[in-house]
Short mmCIF file of C-alpha atoms in Angstrom, two decimals:
data_model
loop_
_atom_site.label_atom_id
_atom_site.label_comp_id
_atom_site.label_asym_id
_atom_site.label_seq_id
_atom_site.Cartn_x
_atom_site.Cartn_y
_atom_site.Cartn_z
CA MET S 8 -11.03 43.10 -12.54
CA THR S 9 -13.53 42.28 -15.27
CA ARG S 10 -15.38 38.98 -15.28
CA ARG S 11 -13.51 37.93 -18.38
CA HIS S 12 -10.12 38.59 -16.79
CA PHE S 13 -11.25 36.85 -13.59
CA ILE S 14 -12.22 33.71 -15.51
CA ALA S 15 -8.96 33.79 -17.46
CA GLY S 16 -6.95 34.26 -14.27
CA SER S 17 -8.83 31.43 -12.55
CA ALA S 18 -8.19 29.15 -15.46
CA GLY S 19 -4.50 29.99 -15.25
CA LEU S 20 -4.39 29.20 -11.55
CA ALA S 21 -6.18 25.87 -12.14
CA LEU S 22 -3.67 24.99 -14.85
CA ALA S 23 -0.75 25.94 -12.62
CA SER S 24 -2.18 23.79 -9.86
CA THR S 25 -2.52 20.83 -12.21
CA THR S 26 1.00 21.28 -13.51
CA ALA S 27 2.39 21.49 -9.97
CA LYS S 28 0.66 18.22 -9.07
CA ALA S 29 1.99 16.55 -12.13
CA GLY S 30 5.46 18.02 -11.78
CA TYR S 31 7.19 20.23 -14.30
CA ASP S 32 9.33 17.28 -15.37
CA GLY S 33 6.31 15.11 -16.23
CA THR S 34 6.32 13.13 -13.01
CA TRP S 35 2.98 12.56 -11.29
CA PHE S 36 3.47 10.16 -8.39
CA ASP S 37 5.95 9.44 -5.62
CA ILE S 38 7.87 6.18 -5.31
CA SER S 39 8.07 4.44 -1.95
CA LEU S 40 9.69 1.17 -0.88
CA ALA S 41 7.74 -1.65 0.70
CA GLN S 42 9.81 -3.44 3.31
CA TRP S 43 8.62 -6.82 1.95
CA SER S 44 10.90 -6.25 -1.02
CA LEU S 45 13.78 -7.15 1.35
CA ASN S 46 11.98 -9.84 3.29
CA LYS S 47 14.68 -12.43 2.82
CA ALA S 48 17.38 -10.07 4.11
CA PHE S 49 15.28 -9.03 7.11
CA TRP S 50 14.14 -12.55 8.00
CA SER S 51 17.71 -13.84 7.86
CA GLY S 52 19.09 -10.95 9.91
CA GLU S 53 21.38 -9.86 7.10
CA LYS S 54 19.81 -6.43 7.36
CA ASP S 55 18.74 -4.63 10.53
CA LYS S 56 14.97 -4.10 10.59
CA LEU S 57 15.42 -1.02 12.79
CA ARG S 58 17.57 0.63 10.10
CA PHE S 59 15.01 0.22 7.28
CA ALA S 60 14.78 3.96 6.66
CA GLN S 61 18.55 4.25 6.39
CA ILE S 62 18.74 1.25 4.07
CA ALA S 63 16.09 2.68 1.75
CA ARG S 64 17.88 5.98 1.45
CA ASP S 65 21.50 4.81 1.32
CA GLU S 66 21.15 1.76 -0.85
CA PHE S 67 18.25 2.67 -3.11
CA GLY S 68 17.94 6.46 -3.01
CA ILE S 69 14.30 6.16 -1.85
CA THR S 70 12.99 8.50 0.85
CA ALA S 71 9.54 7.08 1.52
CA ILE S 72 8.93 3.68 3.11
CA GLU S 73 6.19 1.18 3.91
CA TYR S 74 6.76 -1.00 6.97
CA VAL S 75 5.72 -4.63 7.43
CA ASN S 76 4.53 -5.42 10.94
CA GLN S 77 5.63 -9.06 10.78
CA PHE S 78 9.25 -8.04 11.23
CA TYR S 79 8.45 -6.31 14.51
CA GLN S 80 5.81 -8.50 16.13
CA ASP S 81 8.24 -10.38 18.37
CA GLY S 82 9.18 -8.06 21.24
CA PHE S 83 7.21 -5.15 19.80
CA SER S 84 7.12 -2.15 22.14
CA ASP S 85 7.02 1.65 22.28
CA LYS S 86 10.82 1.53 22.30
CA THR S 87 10.76 -0.17 18.88
CA VAL S 88 8.52 2.54 17.45
CA ALA S 89 10.66 5.29 19.00
CA GLU S 90 13.79 3.86 17.35
CA LEU S 91 12.12 3.59 13.95
CA ALA S 92 10.89 7.17 14.27
CA ARG S 93 14.36 8.40 15.23
CA VAL S 94 16.09 6.69 12.34
CA SER S 95 13.62 7.84 9.76
CA ARG S 96 13.70 11.39 11.13
CA GLU S 97 17.50 11.58 11.03
CA GLU S 98 17.61 10.08 7.52
CA GLY S 99 14.90 12.44 6.24
CA VAL S 100 12.71 9.55 5.21
CA ARG S 101 8.92 9.70 5.15
CA ASN S 102 6.99 6.85 6.82
CA VAL S 103 3.99 6.14 4.58
CA LEU S 104 2.16 3.17 6.12
CA ILE S 105 2.42 -0.12 8.04
CA MET S 106 1.38 -3.38 6.37
CA CYS S 107 -0.38 -5.51 8.96
CA ASP S 108 -0.75 -9.29 8.89
CA ARG S 109 -1.15 -12.15 11.44
CA GLU S 110 -3.48 -10.18 13.71
CA GLY S 111 -6.66 -12.21 13.09
CA ARG S 112 -9.43 -12.02 10.49
CA LEU S 113 -11.34 -8.78 10.44
CA GLY S 114 -14.21 -10.66 8.74
CA ASP S 115 -14.11 -13.71 11.04
CA PRO S 116 -17.55 -15.38 11.27
CA ASP S 117 -17.05 -15.72 15.01
CA ALA S 118 -18.06 -12.37 16.57
CA ALA S 119 -15.57 -12.67 19.45
CA ALA S 120 -12.71 -13.50 17.10
CA ARG S 121 -13.68 -10.61 14.86
CA THR S 122 -13.66 -8.22 17.79
CA LYS S 123 -10.27 -9.58 18.93
CA ALA S 124 -8.87 -8.99 15.40
CA VAL S 125 -10.09 -5.40 15.51
CA ASP S 126 -8.47 -4.91 18.94
CA ASN S 127 -5.22 -6.53 17.77
CA HIS S 128 -4.82 -3.89 15.07
CA VAL S 129 -5.11 -0.91 17.41
CA LYS S 130 -1.44 -1.06 18.49
CA TRP S 131 -0.48 -0.67 14.83
CA ILE S 132 -2.75 2.32 14.44
CA GLU S 133 -1.00 3.83 17.47
CA ALA S 134 2.39 3.01 15.93
CA ALA S 135 1.34 4.52 12.58
CA ARG S 136 0.42 7.77 14.28
CA ALA S 137 3.70 7.87 16.20
CA LEU S 138 5.65 7.30 13.03
CA GLY S 139 3.75 9.85 11.02
CA CYS S 140 2.22 7.30 8.65
CA HIS S 141 -1.12 8.05 7.02
CA ALA S 142 -2.46 4.46 7.13
CA ILE S 143 -2.22 0.87 8.16
CA ARG S 144 -2.75 -1.75 5.46
CA VAL S 145 -5.00 -4.64 6.55
CA ASN S 146 -6.65 -7.72 5.08
CA ALA S 147 -10.36 -8.44 4.54
CA ALA S 148 -10.16 -12.16 5.28
CA SER S 149 -13.41 -13.98 6.03
CA GLU S 150 -15.22 -17.25 5.48
CA GLY S 151 -18.63 -18.32 4.12
CA ALA S 152 -20.82 -17.34 1.22
CA PHE S 153 -20.00 -14.35 -1.07
CA ASP S 154 -22.48 -11.90 0.49
CA GLU S 155 -21.94 -13.18 3.99
CA GLN S 156 -18.18 -12.54 3.79
CA MET S 157 -18.92 -9.08 2.44
CA GLN S 158 -21.03 -8.16 5.48
CA LEU S 159 -18.61 -9.72 7.97
CA ALA S 160 -15.55 -7.99 6.48
CA ALA S 161 -17.42 -4.70 6.32
CA ASP S 162 -18.30 -4.98 9.98
CA GLY S 163 -14.71 -5.48 11.14
CA LEU S 164 -13.39 -2.79 8.79
CA ARG S 165 -16.02 -0.27 9.79
CA ARG S 166 -15.23 -0.70 13.48
CA LEU S 167 -11.47 -0.45 12.86
CA SER S 168 -11.94 2.58 10.63
CA GLU S 169 -13.94 4.32 13.39
CA ILE S 170 -11.03 3.70 15.75
CA GLY S 171 -8.56 4.84 13.14
CA ASP S 172 -10.52 8.04 12.73
CA THR S 173 -9.85 8.99 16.34
CA TYR S 174 -6.12 8.71 15.63
CA GLY S 175 -6.24 10.36 12.21
CA ILE S 176 -5.15 7.09 10.56
CA ASN S 177 -6.67 5.48 7.46
CA VAL S 178 -7.43 1.76 7.26
CA ILE S 179 -6.70 0.48 3.77
CA VAL S 180 -7.31 -2.97 2.38
CA GLU S 181 -5.13 -4.86 -0.09
CA ASN S 182 -6.34 -7.47 -2.53
CA HIS S 183 -4.54 -10.27 -0.72
CA GLY S 184 -6.05 -13.63 -1.58
CA GLY S 185 -9.52 -15.16 -1.22
CA LEU S 186 -12.44 -12.90 -2.12
CA SER S 187 -10.34 -9.81 -1.37
CA SER S 188 -8.62 -10.54 -4.73
CA ASN S 189 -11.97 -10.22 -6.49
CA GLY S 190 -12.11 -6.58 -7.40
CA ALA S 191 -15.88 -6.40 -7.58
CA TRP S 192 -16.21 -7.96 -4.16
CA LEU S 193 -13.69 -5.69 -2.46
CA ALA S 194 -15.21 -2.59 -4.11
CA ALA S 195 -18.59 -3.68 -2.77
CA VAL S 196 -17.08 -4.08 0.69
CA MET S 197 -15.78 -0.47 0.47
CA ARG S 198 -19.27 0.78 -0.40
CA THR S 199 -20.78 -1.24 2.45
CA VAL S 200 -18.22 0.13 4.98
CA ASP S 201 -18.91 3.65 3.72
CA HIS S 202 -16.38 5.36 6.01
CA PRO S 203 -14.01 8.16 4.93
CA ARG S 204 -11.11 6.49 6.71
CA CYS S 205 -11.50 3.16 4.86
CA GLY S 206 -9.92 2.63 1.44
CA THR S 207 -7.96 0.22 -0.71
CA LEU S 208 -4.36 -0.56 -1.60
CA PRO S 209 -4.54 -2.13 -5.09
CA ASP S 210 -1.66 -4.55 -5.59
CA PHE S 211 -1.02 -5.25 -9.32
CA GLY S 212 0.29 -8.78 -8.70
CA ASN S 213 -2.06 -10.00 -6.03
CA PHE S 214 -5.24 -10.90 -7.90
CA VAL S 215 -4.87 -14.60 -7.20
CA ILE S 216 -8.06 -15.79 -5.45
CA ASN S 217 -6.99 -19.40 -4.82
CA ARG S 218 -3.36 -20.44 -5.21
CA ASP S 219 -4.20 -24.15 -5.00
CA THR S 220 -6.68 -24.09 -7.91
CA GLY S 221 -5.04 -21.27 -9.83
CA GLU S 222 -8.22 -19.19 -9.80
CA ASP S 223 -7.41 -15.57 -10.40
CA TYR S 224 -9.04 -12.26 -11.27
CA ASP S 225 -8.26 -9.93 -14.13
CA ALA S 226 -5.56 -7.56 -12.78
CA TYR S 227 -6.53 -4.67 -15.04
CA LEU S 228 -10.23 -4.88 -14.28
CA GLY S 229 -9.50 -5.34 -10.56
CA THR S 230 -7.20 -2.37 -10.44
CA LYS S 231 -9.78 -0.22 -12.17
CA GLN S 232 -12.49 -1.34 -9.73
CA LEU S 233 -10.33 -0.60 -6.66
CA MET S 234 -8.76 2.68 -7.73
CA PRO S 235 -11.79 4.86 -6.78
CA PHE S 236 -11.11 3.90 -3.15
CA ALA S 237 -7.30 3.83 -3.33
CA ARG S 238 -5.18 5.44 -0.60
CA GLY S 239 -2.06 3.64 -1.82
CA VAL S 240 -0.83 1.48 -4.70
CA SER S 241 1.48 -1.52 -4.58
CA ALA S 242 3.75 -1.99 -7.64
CA LYS S 243 4.34 -5.73 -7.39
CA THR S 244 7.04 -7.11 -9.74
CA PHE S 245 8.28 -10.63 -10.39
CA ASN S 246 10.34 -10.71 -13.59
CA PHE S 247 11.88 -8.28 -16.09
CA ASP S 248 12.63 -8.64 -19.78
CA ALA S 249 15.75 -7.38 -21.57
CA ASP S 250 14.17 -3.96 -22.01
CA GLY S 251 13.45 -3.49 -18.29
CA ASN S 252 9.70 -4.19 -18.55
CA GLU S 253 7.81 -6.39 -16.10
CA SER S 254 7.37 -9.49 -18.31
CA GLY S 255 4.08 -10.67 -16.84
CA LEU S 256 2.26 -7.36 -16.26
CA ASP S 257 1.53 -4.51 -18.68
CA TYR S 258 2.79 -1.65 -16.53
CA PRO S 259 1.95 1.16 -18.95
CA ARG S 260 -1.65 -0.08 -19.00
CA LEU S 261 -1.77 -0.48 -15.18
CA MET S 262 -0.25 2.90 -14.49
CA GLU S 263 -2.59 4.60 -16.92
CA ILE S 264 -5.48 3.12 -14.95
CA VAL S 265 -3.96 4.62 -11.80
CA ARG S 266 -3.34 7.98 -13.43
CA ALA S 267 -6.80 8.18 -15.02
CA ALA S 268 -8.39 7.54 -11.61
CA GLY S 269 -6.80 10.78 -10.39
CA TYR S 270 -4.43 9.12 -7.95
CA ARG S 271 -1.28 11.15 -7.18
CA GLY S 272 0.00 9.51 -3.99
CA HIS S 273 2.77 7.01 -3.31
CA VAL S 274 3.28 3.85 -5.42
CA GLY S 275 5.23 1.30 -3.42
CA ILE S 276 7.92 -0.92 -4.88
CA GLU S 277 7.22 -4.53 -3.86
CA TRP S 278 9.72 -6.84 -5.52
CA GLU S 279 8.77 -10.48 -5.05
CA GLY S 280 10.62 -12.36 -7.75
CA ASP S 281 13.48 -14.89 -7.78
CA SER S 282 15.08 -14.04 -11.11
CA LEU S 283 17.12 -11.19 -9.51
CA ASP S 284 18.37 -10.71 -6.00
CA GLU S 285 16.44 -8.31 -3.80
CA PRO S 286 18.55 -5.18 -4.37
CA ALA S 287 18.59 -5.70 -8.12
CA GLY S 288 14.85 -6.37 -8.21
CA ILE S 289 14.18 -3.18 -6.28
CA MET S 290 16.32 -1.04 -8.57
CA ALA S 291 14.77 -2.60 -11.71
CA THR S 292 11.29 -1.76 -10.32
CA ARG S 293 12.42 1.77 -9.41
CA LYS S 294 13.67 2.35 -12.97
CA LEU S 295 10.46 1.00 -14.41
CA LEU S 296 8.31 3.29 -12.21
CA GLU S 297 10.48 6.27 -13.09
CA ARG S 298 9.80 5.62 -16.73
CA MET S 299 6.06 5.57 -15.85
CA GLY S 300 6.27 9.04 -14.28
CA GLY S 301 7.46 8.27 -10.76
CA ARG S 302 9.85 10.37 -8.69
CA VAL S 303 12.01 9.62 -5.65
#
């Protein structure tokens, strides 16, 4: 083979690889369903939390899911994990991640409390591995001055990421209130942690720093700042207009930021509005994401 033909052939292979990633039909990311989208139904007992994988597939045609640990904290055991694994396996549904809350502040100023928070998350790392998830989603909650919180959060996240590494599980942080909803701050935390297992989960609708004062952060700037570290993306929706667009967020702009960053993983539906019931909100979000290039 001549050098010219080798280069031409290599270029063709590179193009084929890019096309395969993007999908011949123009799709470029996978759609998953965050369990929080059905939080009312799960909290009330209307839907069975152990059948989440079956619900996602049968009711919404979605075969990738993101668990919320809050629904399983009471009475959590290996038996719970085994049942979730069985149902998802039989339904052919992929378990993507577990969203973890109420396990303490990973950036707590009190060293003992911070260590306890790290320890509290280990059982979810173990559950994530058993379920075949790639990550747990955590929070970077702390207290104190801007730089102080950065160092404290980085300490807890680094230690948890080192543990996650021994299980092959990523530790990813959502912008979830407080300074974590400041894109520049959370990006700086990622650089401080500097661990290959630590990343972000940008949530389009969670850039509110203080709900009491109404202080928020630019969602488009924040998404752009967090995407270089992203191991997941949360497609938060609240309201839709008559054309099926999210009325408060420019989804074409947001998804172009995601695409331009080179992200090709799962984008999770997280319906959180009141204008539609939960099933309708989920399906409206699915249709929106499909228009943006998503596939189920």
